[in-house]
Amino acid sequence: MRTIIEKVNKNELNTEIIKEAGRILKEGGLVAFPTETVYGLGADALNEDAARKIYAAKGRPSDNPLIIHITNMDALGKITRNVSEKAKKVAQHYWPGPLTMIFDKSEIVPYGTTGGLDTVAVRMPVHDVAKEVIDAGGGYIAAPSANTSGRPSPTTAQHVAEDMDGRIDMIVDGGAVDIGVESTILDMTVDPPMILRPGAVTKEMLEELIGEIDVDRTLIQPDSKKVPKAPGMKYRHYAPKAELTIVEGNIDQVVCEINRLTDEKQKEGYKVGIIGTRETVGRYLYGDVKCIGTREDEATIAGNLYGILREFDDDKVDFIYSESFATDGIGSAIMNRLLKAAGHHVIRI
Ligand code: AMP
Ligand code: MG
């Protein structure tokens, strides 16, 4: 299959390209497009055969359900049942935006999209290109991250092409995404509502709006024998090819320890990557040092995380050492993804 790659400008949308994307989606094809979180791999969510193609292209386990992307509240009514007043309030505040909510599904949503579940995950993105593509494609677009399963999620069209060239019909290139980590997932079928995956819309933001929010315990206790409530969270996601270790503690000691570990590994003949910040990169003495952003603005760290993990794959490093980050605000999403990428391998000093 030949993959068409077309650039669009966010502020000056090329309707011919969007129309073509819509035509492909309506015919049951696959189109990758940018959202504010990461690039999505879209298919018509109400067409079981189209949704199935997503699993094949990504190599995604079939029990890992897809998120349906919509652009308006009427569409929410068509694919769900029992939308509570709380959920409507959350939607009013945080949609469109980087938040997914889980509801009971309606009849028209095929089990091929929900991985056999009676619930459905729904998001209304704010990105202009995403909105146009969803509407052109019929209004109900299943769109998981557009990476091969197990690789870091794509934050540029180039990342999508690395994984999907020749496997999907089209990539709509709208430049680099804004946030860089996937949406918050909030289960609205339970009371209190429960966060199944942390993202840019935080527990604190949601609690301020609707009161108590639970967090899936498997996100907090990685060793717990319990299975995560979002089926996708049980897989070793976001993984670079190298062995990643997070070093946690006083920042001066962390820098010293990473220098020591890197020197040791290099002497054994290994190639080592380091994830530092603007505040520390000048202090690393050895290895392939990359700056992930600044601690003064954690959004920069979220924005560069997946891109840096992919760069280390290209550089073919054997080991990666990363500093640890604060866990408030967007930090809870950053550390959730980084810990998963590290298989929870942390050195505390
Ligand atoms: P992705 O779109 O690749 O970022 O992954 C979607 C995430 O949403 C996965 O972790 C899924 O397991 C989760 N998800 C989708 N639908 C449901 C659902 N009905 N119940 C719980 N989790 C869901
Ligand atoms: Mg994903």
mmCIF file of C-alpha atoms and ligand atoms in Angstrom:
data_model
loop_
_atom_site.group_PDB
_atom_site.id
_atom_site.type_symbol
_atom_site.label_atom_id
_atom_site.label_comp_id
_atom_site.label_asym_id
_atom_site.label_seq_id
_atom_site.Cartn_x
_atom_site.Cartn_y
_atom_site.Cartn_z
ATOM 1 C CA MET A 1 0.000 0.000 0.000
ATOM 2 C CA ARG A 2 1.264 3.494 -0.823
ATOM 3 C CA THR A 3 0.844 5.995 2.022
ATOM 4 C CA ILE A 4 -0.058 9.528 0.907
ATOM 5 C CA ILE A 5 1.589 12.182 3.122
ATOM 6 C CA GLU A 6 0.042 15.672 2.910
ATOM 7 C CA LYS A 7 1.030 18.820 4.826
ATOM 8 C CA VAL A 8 -1.717 21.091 6.134
ATOM 9 C CA ASN A 9 -1.401 24.442 7.841
ATOM 10 C CA LYS A 10 -3.404 24.691 11.069
ATOM 11 C CA ASN A 11 -4.497 28.240 10.301
ATOM 12 C CA GLU A 12 -5.249 27.787 6.636
ATOM 13 C CA LEU A 13 -6.785 24.364 6.206
ATOM 14 C CA ASN A 14 -6.534 22.896 2.745
ATOM 15 C CA THR A 15 -10.039 21.605 2.128
ATOM 16 C CA GLU A 16 -8.983 19.319 -0.745
ATOM 17 C CA ILE A 17 -6.678 17.384 1.577
ATOM 18 C CA ILE A 18 -9.287 17.213 4.347
ATOM 19 C CA LYS A 19 -11.907 16.051 1.810
ATOM 20 C CA GLU A 20 -9.579 13.320 0.610
ATOM 21 C CA ALA A 21 -8.960 12.214 4.225
ATOM 22 C CA GLY A 22 -12.732 12.143 4.810
ATOM 23 C CA ARG A 23 -13.332 10.107 1.658
ATOM 24 C CA ILE A 24 -10.735 7.504 2.705
ATOM 25 C CA LEU A 25 -12.224 7.237 6.215
ATOM 26 C CA LYS A 26 -15.788 6.870 4.888
ATOM 27 C CA GLU A 27 -14.604 4.084 2.575
ATOM 28 C CA GLY A 28 -13.155 2.195 5.560
ATOM 29 C CA GLY A 29 -9.505 3.264 5.178
ATOM 30 C CA LEU A 30 -6.920 4.491 7.703
ATOM 31 C CA VAL A 31 -5.810 8.128 8.078
ATOM 32 C CA ALA A 32 -3.321 9.414 10.682
ATOM 33 C CA PHE A 33 -3.850 12.989 11.842
ATOM 34 C CA PRO A 34 -2.566 15.368 14.542
ATOM 35 C CA THR A 35 -4.445 16.082 17.777
ATOM 36 C CA GLU A 36 -3.306 18.292 20.650
ATOM 37 C CA THR A 37 -2.021 15.225 22.577
ATOM 38 C CA VAL A 38 -0.294 12.885 20.072
ATOM 39 C CA TYR A 39 -0.920 11.813 16.441
ATOM 40 C CA GLY A 40 -3.958 9.516 16.103
ATOM 41 C CA LEU A 41 -4.519 6.653 13.680
ATOM 42 C CA GLY A 42 -8.094 7.168 12.509
ATOM 43 C CA ALA A 43 -10.761 4.806 11.176
ATOM 44 C CA ASP A 44 -14.570 4.937 11.048
ATOM 45 C CA ALA A 45 -15.468 3.811 14.588
ATOM 46 C CA LEU A 46 -18.914 2.547 13.563
ATOM 47 C CA ASN A 47 -17.490 0.297 10.845
ATOM 48 C CA GLU A 48 -16.156 -2.853 12.494
ATOM 49 C CA ASP A 49 -13.966 -3.843 9.526
ATOM 50 C CA ALA A 50 -12.346 -0.394 9.437
ATOM 51 C CA ALA A 51 -11.672 -0.460 13.181
ATOM 52 C CA ARG A 52 -10.140 -3.922 12.820
ATOM 53 C CA LYS A 53 -7.612 -2.527 10.309
ATOM 54 C CA ILE A 54 -6.246 -0.284 13.087
ATOM 55 C CA TYR A 55 -5.316 -3.350 15.156
ATOM 56 C CA ALA A 56 -3.550 -4.906 12.177
ATOM 57 C CA ALA A 57 -1.598 -1.740 11.253
ATOM 58 C CA LYS A 58 -0.439 -1.133 14.847
ATOM 59 C CA GLY A 59 0.036 -4.775 15.827
ATOM 60 C CA ARG A 60 -2.293 -3.908 18.722
ATOM 61 C CA PRO A 61 -3.755 -6.679 20.935
ATOM 62 C CA SER A 62 -7.479 -7.014 20.084
ATOM 63 C CA ASP A 63 -8.567 -6.673 23.737
ATOM 64 C CA ASN A 64 -7.194 -3.118 23.874
ATOM 65 C CA PRO A 65 -10.208 -0.868 23.075
ATOM 66 C CA LEU A 66 -10.134 2.276 20.936
ATOM 67 C CA ILE A 67 -11.121 5.837 21.846
ATOM 68 C CA ILE A 68 -13.874 7.341 19.640
ATOM 69 C CA HIS A 69 -13.218 10.961 18.658
ATOM 70 C CA ILE A 70 -16.182 13.296 18.121
ATOM 71 C CA THR A 71 -16.669 17.037 17.625
ATOM 72 C CA ASN A 72 -20.015 17.795 19.312
ATOM 73 C CA MET A 73 -22.363 16.759 22.131
ATOM 74 C CA ASP A 74 -25.065 15.390 19.774
ATOM 75 C CA ALA A 75 -22.554 12.791 18.640
ATOM 76 C CA LEU A 76 -21.933 11.825 22.287
ATOM 77 C CA GLY A 77 -25.654 11.082 22.711
ATOM 78 C CA LYS A 78 -25.632 8.730 19.700
ATOM 79 C CA ILE A 79 -22.804 6.461 20.895
ATOM 80 C CA THR A 80 -23.418 6.390 24.677
ATOM 81 C CA ARG A 81 -26.097 5.693 27.313
ATOM 82 C CA ASN A 82 -26.489 7.112 30.835
ATOM 83 C CA VAL A 83 -24.428 10.313 30.577
ATOM 84 C CA SER A 84 -24.594 11.767 34.120
ATOM 85 C CA GLU A 85 -24.937 15.425 35.074
ATOM 86 C CA LYS A 86 -21.364 15.226 36.443
ATOM 87 C CA ALA A 87 -20.111 14.042 33.065
ATOM 88 C CA LYS A 88 -21.951 16.868 31.307
ATOM 89 C CA LYS A 89 -20.296 19.355 33.644
ATOM 90 C CA VAL A 90 -16.857 17.897 32.945
ATOM 91 C CA ALA A 91 -17.574 17.984 29.206
ATOM 92 C CA GLN A 92 -18.640 21.614 29.423
ATOM 93 C CA HIS A 93 -15.340 22.575 31.084
ATOM 94 C CA TYR A 94 -12.772 20.319 29.473
ATOM 95 C CA TRP A 95 -14.158 19.493 26.027
ATOM 96 C CA PRO A 96 -12.860 20.058 23.495
ATOM 97 C CA GLY A 97 -9.532 19.100 25.059
ATOM 98 C CA PRO A 98 -7.092 16.400 26.238
ATOM 99 C CA LEU A 99 -9.645 14.372 28.220
ATOM 100 C CA THR A 100 -11.287 11.008 27.431
ATOM 101 C CA MET A 101 -14.384 9.825 29.312
ATOM 102 C CA ILE A 102 -15.747 6.271 29.564
ATOM 103 C CA PHE A 103 -19.513 5.691 29.274
ATOM 104 C CA ASP A 104 -21.912 2.779 28.669
ATOM 105 C CA LYS A 105 -21.994 2.247 24.912
ATOM 106 C CA SER A 106 -25.095 2.424 22.707
ATOM 107 C CA GLU A 107 -26.138 -0.279 20.220
ATOM 108 C CA ILE A 108 -24.512 1.399 17.224
ATOM 109 C CA VAL A 109 -20.967 1.041 18.591
ATOM 110 C CA PRO A 110 -19.513 -2.275 17.413
ATOM 111 C CA TYR A 111 -17.656 -4.555 19.833
ATOM 112 C CA GLY A 112 -14.772 -4.500 17.364
ATOM 113 C CA THR A 113 -14.176 -0.886 18.459
ATOM 114 C CA THR A 114 -14.575 -1.443 22.223
ATOM 115 C CA GLY A 115 -12.514 -4.630 22.441
ATOM 116 C CA GLY A 116 -15.666 -6.551 23.417
ATOM 117 C CA LEU A 117 -16.590 -4.172 26.278
ATOM 118 C CA ASP A 118 -20.059 -2.703 26.923
ATOM 119 C CA THR A 119 -18.428 0.630 27.662
ATOM 120 C CA VAL A 120 -16.929 3.110 25.223
ATOM 121 C CA ALA A 121 -14.147 5.709 25.549
ATOM 122 C CA VAL A 122 -14.944 9.104 23.983
ATOM 123 C CA ARG A 123 -12.867 12.250 23.402
ATOM 124 C CA MET A 124 -13.552 15.605 21.777
ATOM 125 C CA PRO A 125 -10.177 17.017 20.646
ATOM 126 C CA VAL A 126 -9.533 20.764 20.308
ATOM 127 C CA HIS A 127 -6.974 20.608 17.453
ATOM 128 C CA ASP A 128 -8.410 22.257 14.313
ATOM 129 C CA VAL A 129 -7.010 19.674 11.904
ATOM 130 C CA ALA A 130 -8.383 16.829 14.058
ATOM 131 C CA LYS A 131 -11.834 18.420 14.155
ATOM 132 C CA GLU A 132 -11.929 18.865 10.369
ATOM 133 C CA VAL A 133 -10.767 15.305 9.697
ATOM 134 C CA ILE A 134 -13.300 13.815 12.164
ATOM 135 C CA ASP A 135 -16.197 15.728 10.617
ATOM 136 C CA ALA A 136 -15.095 14.927 7.063
ATOM 137 C CA GLY A 137 -14.860 11.241 7.997
ATOM 138 C CA GLY A 138 -18.438 11.018 9.270
ATOM 139 C CA GLY A 139 -18.109 12.290 12.848
ATOM 140 C CA TYR A 140 -17.134 9.110 14.753
ATOM 141 C CA ILE A 141 -13.449 8.343 14.378
ATOM 142 C CA ALA A 142 -11.632 5.676 16.393
ATOM 143 C CA ALA A 143 -8.091 6.953 16.821
ATOM 144 C CA PRO A 144 -5.464 5.352 19.052
ATOM 145 C CA SER A 145 -1.950 6.739 18.978
ATOM 146 C CA ALA A 146 -0.476 6.265 15.475
ATOM 147 C CA ASN A 147 2.580 4.213 16.548
ATOM 148 C CA THR A 148 3.415 0.540 16.260
ATOM 149 C CA SER A 149 2.191 -1.053 19.510
ATOM 150 C CA GLY A 150 4.926 -0.868 22.165
ATOM 151 C CA ARG A 151 6.838 2.031 20.557
ATOM 152 C CA PRO A 152 6.691 5.588 21.934
ATOM 153 C CA SER A 153 3.614 7.506 20.731
ATOM 154 C CA PRO A 154 4.194 9.829 17.739
ATOM 155 C CA THR A 155 4.357 13.572 18.284
ATOM 156 C CA THR A 156 5.273 14.481 14.671
ATOM 157 C CA ALA A 157 4.140 13.221 11.253
ATOM 158 C CA GLN A 158 7.722 11.981 10.758
ATOM 159 C CA HIS A 159 7.309 9.638 13.754
ATOM 160 C CA VAL A 160 4.059 8.329 12.236
ATOM 161 C CA ALA A 161 5.784 7.700 8.904
ATOM 162 C CA GLU A 162 8.595 5.762 10.649
ATOM 163 C CA ASP A 163 6.040 3.275 12.000
ATOM 164 C CA MET A 164 3.169 3.369 9.495
ATOM 165 C CA ASP A 165 4.577 4.103 6.013
ATOM 166 C CA GLY A 166 3.138 1.489 3.650
ATOM 167 C CA ARG A 167 0.622 0.243 6.241
ATOM 168 C CA ILE A 168 -2.020 3.010 6.119
ATOM 169 C CA ASP A 169 -3.692 5.103 3.394
ATOM 170 C CA MET A 170 -2.791 8.651 4.442
ATOM 171 C CA ILE A 171 -0.896 10.817 6.940
ATOM 172 C CA VAL A 172 -2.154 14.383 7.426
ATOM 173 C CA ASP A 173 0.938 16.331 8.522
ATOM 174 C CA GLY A 174 -0.090 19.244 10.750
ATOM 175 C CA GLY A 175 3.329 19.746 12.364
ATOM 176 C CA ALA A 176 4.404 18.896 15.911
ATOM 177 C CA VAL A 177 1.652 18.384 18.500
ATOM 178 C CA ASP A 178 1.169 20.721 21.476
ATOM 179 C CA ILE A 179 1.040 18.500 24.584
ATOM 180 C CA GLY A 180 2.993 15.355 23.725
ATOM 181 C CA VAL A 181 1.399 12.831 26.128
ATOM 182 C CA GLU A 182 -1.926 11.043 25.659
ATOM 183 C CA SER A 183 -5.250 12.258 27.087
ATOM 184 C CA THR A 184 -6.380 11.779 30.669
ATOM 185 C CA ILE A 185 -8.838 8.851 30.829
ATOM 186 C CA LEU A 186 -11.716 9.310 33.296
ATOM 187 C CA ASP A 187 -14.165 6.457 33.904
ATOM 188 C CA MET A 188 -17.639 8.008 34.353
ATOM 189 C CA THR A 189 -19.402 4.632 34.755
ATOM 190 C CA VAL A 190 -18.339 4.492 38.426
ATOM 191 C CA ASP A 191 -18.957 6.853 41.337
ATOM 192 C CA PRO A 192 -16.736 8.566 42.302
ATOM 193 C CA PRO A 193 -15.323 8.789 38.763
ATOM 194 C CA MET A 194 -11.914 7.167 38.380
ATOM 195 C CA ILE A 195 -8.762 8.237 36.519
ATOM 196 C CA LEU A 196 -7.485 5.257 34.521
ATOM 197 C CA ARG A 197 -4.615 7.160 32.846
ATOM 198 C CA PRO A 198 -3.133 10.536 33.945
ATOM 199 C CA GLY A 199 -2.858 13.320 31.360
ATOM 200 C CA ALA A 200 -2.935 17.097 30.972
ATOM 201 C CA VAL A 201 -6.325 17.377 32.721
ATOM 202 C CA THR A 202 -5.270 16.525 36.277
ATOM 203 C CA LYS A 203 -7.003 14.979 39.299
ATOM 204 C CA GLU A 204 -6.864 18.375 41.042
ATOM 205 C CA MET A 205 -8.557 20.141 38.104
ATOM 206 C CA LEU A 206 -11.356 17.540 38.022
ATOM 207 C CA GLU A 207 -11.826 17.532 41.809
ATOM 208 C CA GLU A 208 -12.208 21.267 41.838
ATOM 209 C CA LEU A 209 -15.085 20.874 39.391
ATOM 210 C CA ILE A 210 -17.006 17.763 40.538
ATOM 211 C CA GLY A 211 -15.590 16.683 43.908
ATOM 212 C CA GLU A 212 -14.012 13.347 44.767
ATOM 213 C CA ILE A 213 -12.045 11.501 42.084
ATOM 214 C CA ASP A 214 -10.474 8.064 42.500
ATOM 215 C CA VAL A 215 -7.270 6.959 40.789
ATOM 216 C CA ASP A 216 -6.794 3.386 39.524
ATOM 217 C CA ARG A 217 -4.493 1.880 42.158
ATOM 218 C CA THR A 218 -2.436 0.045 39.569
ATOM 219 C CA LEU A 219 -1.162 3.457 38.397
ATOM 220 C CA ILE A 220 0.189 4.131 41.894
ATOM 221 C CA GLN A 221 1.410 0.665 42.872
ATOM 222 C CA PRO A 222 3.117 -0.918 39.884
ATOM 223 C CA ASP A 223 3.787 -4.187 41.719
ATOM 224 C CA SER A 224 0.144 -4.687 42.575
ATOM 225 C CA LYS A 225 -1.210 -7.963 41.209
ATOM 226 C CA LYS A 226 -4.374 -6.164 40.096
ATOM 227 C CA VAL A 227 -5.019 -5.679 36.396
ATOM 228 C CA PRO A 228 -5.375 -2.031 35.290
ATOM 229 C CA LYS A 229 -8.942 -0.960 34.482
ATOM 230 C CA ALA A 230 -7.920 0.508 31.110
ATOM 231 C CA PRO A 231 -6.911 -2.666 29.256
ATOM 232 C CA GLY A 232 -4.167 -0.825 27.371
ATOM 233 C CA MET A 233 -2.345 0.178 30.549
ATOM 234 C CA LYS A 234 -1.268 -3.403 31.245
ATOM 235 C CA TYR A 235 0.971 -3.547 28.199
ATOM 236 C CA ARG A 236 4.587 -2.368 28.316
ATOM 237 C CA HIS A 237 3.930 0.800 26.377
ATOM 238 C CA TYR A 238 6.136 3.678 25.432
ATOM 239 C CA ALA A 239 9.222 1.528 25.484
ATOM 240 C CA PRO A 240 12.556 2.550 23.959
ATOM 241 C CA LYS A 241 14.794 -0.266 22.679
ATOM 242 C CA ALA A 242 17.492 0.460 25.297
ATOM 243 C CA GLU A 243 17.207 -0.370 28.989
ATOM 244 C CA LEU A 244 15.985 2.802 30.711
ATOM 245 C CA THR A 245 16.695 3.598 34.367
ATOM 246 C CA ILE A 246 15.336 6.570 36.295
ATOM 247 C CA VAL A 247 17.659 8.052 38.942
ATOM 248 C CA GLU A 248 15.776 9.830 41.722
ATOM 249 C CA GLY A 249 16.941 12.055 44.592
ATOM 250 C CA ASN A 250 18.722 15.335 45.277
ATOM 251 C CA ILE A 251 19.560 16.747 41.832
ATOM 252 C CA ASP A 252 23.292 17.282 42.507
ATOM 253 C CA GLN A 253 23.629 13.674 43.661
ATOM 254 C CA VAL A 254 21.566 12.466 40.709
ATOM 255 C CA VAL A 255 23.942 14.174 38.251
ATOM 256 C CA CYS A 256 26.959 12.632 40.040
ATOM 257 C CA GLU A 257 25.424 9.156 40.038
ATOM 258 C CA ILE A 258 24.423 9.329 36.352
ATOM 259 C CA ASN A 259 27.992 10.452 35.499
ATOM 260 C CA ARG A 260 29.386 7.508 37.476
ATOM 261 C CA LEU A 261 26.984 4.947 35.923
ATOM 262 C CA THR A 262 27.619 6.278 32.412
ATOM 263 C CA ASP A 263 31.398 6.152 32.827
ATOM 264 C CA GLU A 264 31.124 2.581 34.126
ATOM 265 C CA LYS A 265 28.946 1.398 31.212
ATOM 266 C CA GLN A 266 31.093 3.142 28.601
ATOM 267 C CA LYS A 267 34.213 1.464 29.993
ATOM 268 C CA GLU A 268 32.408 -1.848 29.465
ATOM 269 C CA GLY A 269 31.960 -0.826 25.815
ATOM 270 C CA TYR A 270 28.283 0.172 25.892
ATOM 271 C CA LYS A 271 26.665 3.218 24.297
ATOM 272 C CA VAL A 272 24.819 5.316 26.891
ATOM 273 C CA GLY A 273 22.108 7.993 26.554
ATOM 274 C CA ILE A 274 21.263 10.566 29.231
ATOM 275 C CA ILE A 275 17.993 12.475 29.689
ATOM 276 C CA GLY A 276 18.825 15.784 31.381
ATOM 277 C CA THR A 277 17.175 19.178 31.671
ATOM 278 C CA ARG A 278 18.206 22.687 30.658
ATOM 279 C CA GLU A 279 19.308 23.143 34.276
ATOM 280 C CA THR A 280 21.704 20.146 34.221
ATOM 281 C CA VAL A 281 22.807 19.160 30.699
ATOM 282 C CA GLY A 282 26.067 21.112 30.955
ATOM 283 C CA ARG A 283 27.108 19.014 33.948
ATOM 284 C CA TYR A 284 27.115 15.614 32.279
ATOM 285 C CA LEU A 285 30.618 14.488 31.375
ATOM 286 C CA TYR A 286 30.047 11.434 29.169
ATOM 287 C CA GLY A 287 27.458 9.793 26.931
ATOM 288 C CA ASP A 288 24.819 10.946 24.445
ATOM 289 C CA VAL A 289 23.210 13.764 26.474
ATOM 290 C CA LYS A 290 19.780 15.096 25.455
ATOM 291 C CA CYS A 291 17.860 18.003 26.950
ATOM 292 C CA ILE A 292 14.215 17.097 27.543
ATOM 293 C CA GLY A 293 13.116 20.619 28.535
ATOM 294 C CA THR A 294 13.198 22.854 31.579
ATOM 295 C CA ARG A 295 12.026 22.195 35.117
ATOM 296 C CA GLU A 296 10.660 25.734 35.120
ATOM 297 C CA ASP A 297 8.000 24.664 32.610
ATOM 298 C CA GLU A 298 7.131 20.963 32.834
ATOM 299 C CA ALA A 299 5.010 21.183 29.670
ATOM 300 C CA THR A 300 8.283 21.332 27.716
ATOM 301 C CA ILE A 301 9.281 17.983 29.254
ATOM 302 C CA ALA A 302 5.954 16.361 28.252
ATOM 303 C CA GLY A 303 6.370 17.774 24.743
ATOM 304 C CA ASN A 304 9.822 16.234 24.184
ATOM 305 C CA LEU A 305 9.520 12.918 26.057
ATOM 306 C CA TYR A 306 8.453 10.580 23.250
ATOM 307 C CA GLY A 307 10.594 12.304 20.610
ATOM 308 C CA ILE A 308 13.710 11.827 22.767
ATOM 309 C CA LEU A 309 12.952 8.139 23.380
ATOM 310 C CA ARG A 310 12.684 7.704 19.593
ATOM 311 C CA GLU A 311 15.992 9.570 19.045
ATOM 312 C CA PHE A 312 17.723 7.164 21.400
ATOM 313 C CA ASP A 313 16.325 4.278 19.320
ATOM 314 C CA ASP A 314 17.880 5.896 16.211
ATOM 315 C CA ASP A 315 21.183 6.452 18.051
ATOM 316 C CA LYS A 316 21.174 2.755 19.021
ATOM 317 C CA VAL A 317 22.162 3.321 22.646
ATOM 318 C CA ASP A 318 22.268 0.304 24.980
ATOM 319 C CA PHE A 319 21.385 2.059 28.245
ATOM 320 C CA ILE A 320 19.521 5.283 29.068
ATOM 321 C CA TYR A 321 19.685 7.125 32.412
ATOM 322 C CA SER A 322 17.030 9.733 33.134
ATOM 323 C CA GLU A 323 16.531 12.265 35.851
ATOM 324 C CA SER A 324 13.229 12.024 37.740
ATOM 325 C CA PHE A 325 10.543 14.739 37.646
ATOM 326 C CA ALA A 326 7.964 16.263 39.981
ATOM 327 C CA THR A 327 4.595 14.485 40.009
ATOM 328 C CA ASP A 328 2.207 17.412 40.315
ATOM 329 C CA GLY A 329 0.230 18.863 37.387
ATOM 330 C CA ILE A 330 1.328 17.438 34.010
ATOM 331 C CA GLY A 331 4.159 15.769 35.992
ATOM 332 C CA SER A 332 1.887 12.862 36.973
ATOM 333 C CA ALA A 333 1.441 12.025 33.273
ATOM 334 C CA ILE A 334 5.185 12.472 32.568
ATOM 335 C CA MET A 335 6.259 10.173 35.409
ATOM 336 C CA ASN A 336 3.535 7.598 34.575
ATOM 337 C CA ARG A 337 4.873 7.304 30.985
ATOM 338 C CA LEU A 338 8.541 7.466 32.011
ATOM 339 C CA LEU A 339 8.094 4.764 34.679
ATOM 340 C CA LYS A 340 6.353 2.523 32.150
ATOM 341 C CA ALA A 341 9.113 3.123 29.619
ATOM 342 C CA ALA A 342 11.613 2.146 32.344
ATOM 343 C CA GLY A 343 9.634 -0.952 33.339
ATOM 344 C CA HIS A 344 9.567 0.767 36.794
ATOM 345 C CA HIS A 345 13.351 0.489 37.111
ATOM 346 C CA VAL A 346 14.285 3.299 39.536
ATOM 347 C CA ILE A 347 17.505 3.947 41.499
ATOM 348 C CA ARG A 348 16.805 6.056 44.612
ATOM 349 C CA ILE A 349 19.802 7.857 46.116
HETATM 350 P P1 AMP B 1 -4.504 4.972 22.938
HETATM 351 O O1 AMP B 1 -5.654 5.525 22.175
HETATM 352 O O2 AMP B 1 -3.574 4.119 22.149
HETATM 353 O O3 AMP B 1 -3.807 6.054 23.676
HETATM 354 O O4 AMP B 1 -5.123 3.985 24.022
HETATM 355 C C1 AMP B 1 -6.436 4.099 24.496
HETATM 356 C C2 AMP B 1 -6.494 3.748 25.949
HETATM 357 O O5 AMP B 1 -7.870 3.837 26.367
HETATM 358 C C3 AMP B 1 -6.047 2.331 26.232
HETATM 359 O O6 AMP B 1 -5.276 2.298 27.423
HETATM 360 C C4 AMP B 1 -7.373 1.607 26.417
HETATM 361 O O7 AMP B 1 -7.256 0.476 27.216
HETATM 362 C C5 AMP B 1 -8.249 2.683 27.054
HETATM 363 N N1 AMP B 1 -9.687 2.440 26.837
HETATM 364 C C6 AMP B 1 -10.366 2.554 25.677
HETATM 365 N N2 AMP B 1 -11.664 2.204 25.832
HETATM 366 C C7 AMP B 1 -11.814 1.844 27.127
HETATM 367 C C8 AMP B 1 -12.929 1.376 27.914
HETATM 368 N N3 AMP B 1 -14.134 1.203 27.375
HETATM 369 N N4 AMP B 1 -12.693 1.099 29.221
HETATM 370 C C9 AMP B 1 -11.467 1.282 29.765
HETATM 371 N N5 AMP B 1 -10.377 1.721 29.069
HETATM 372 C C10 AMP B 1 -10.551 2.010 27.776
HETATM 373 MG MG MG B 2 -1.262 4.334 22.479
#
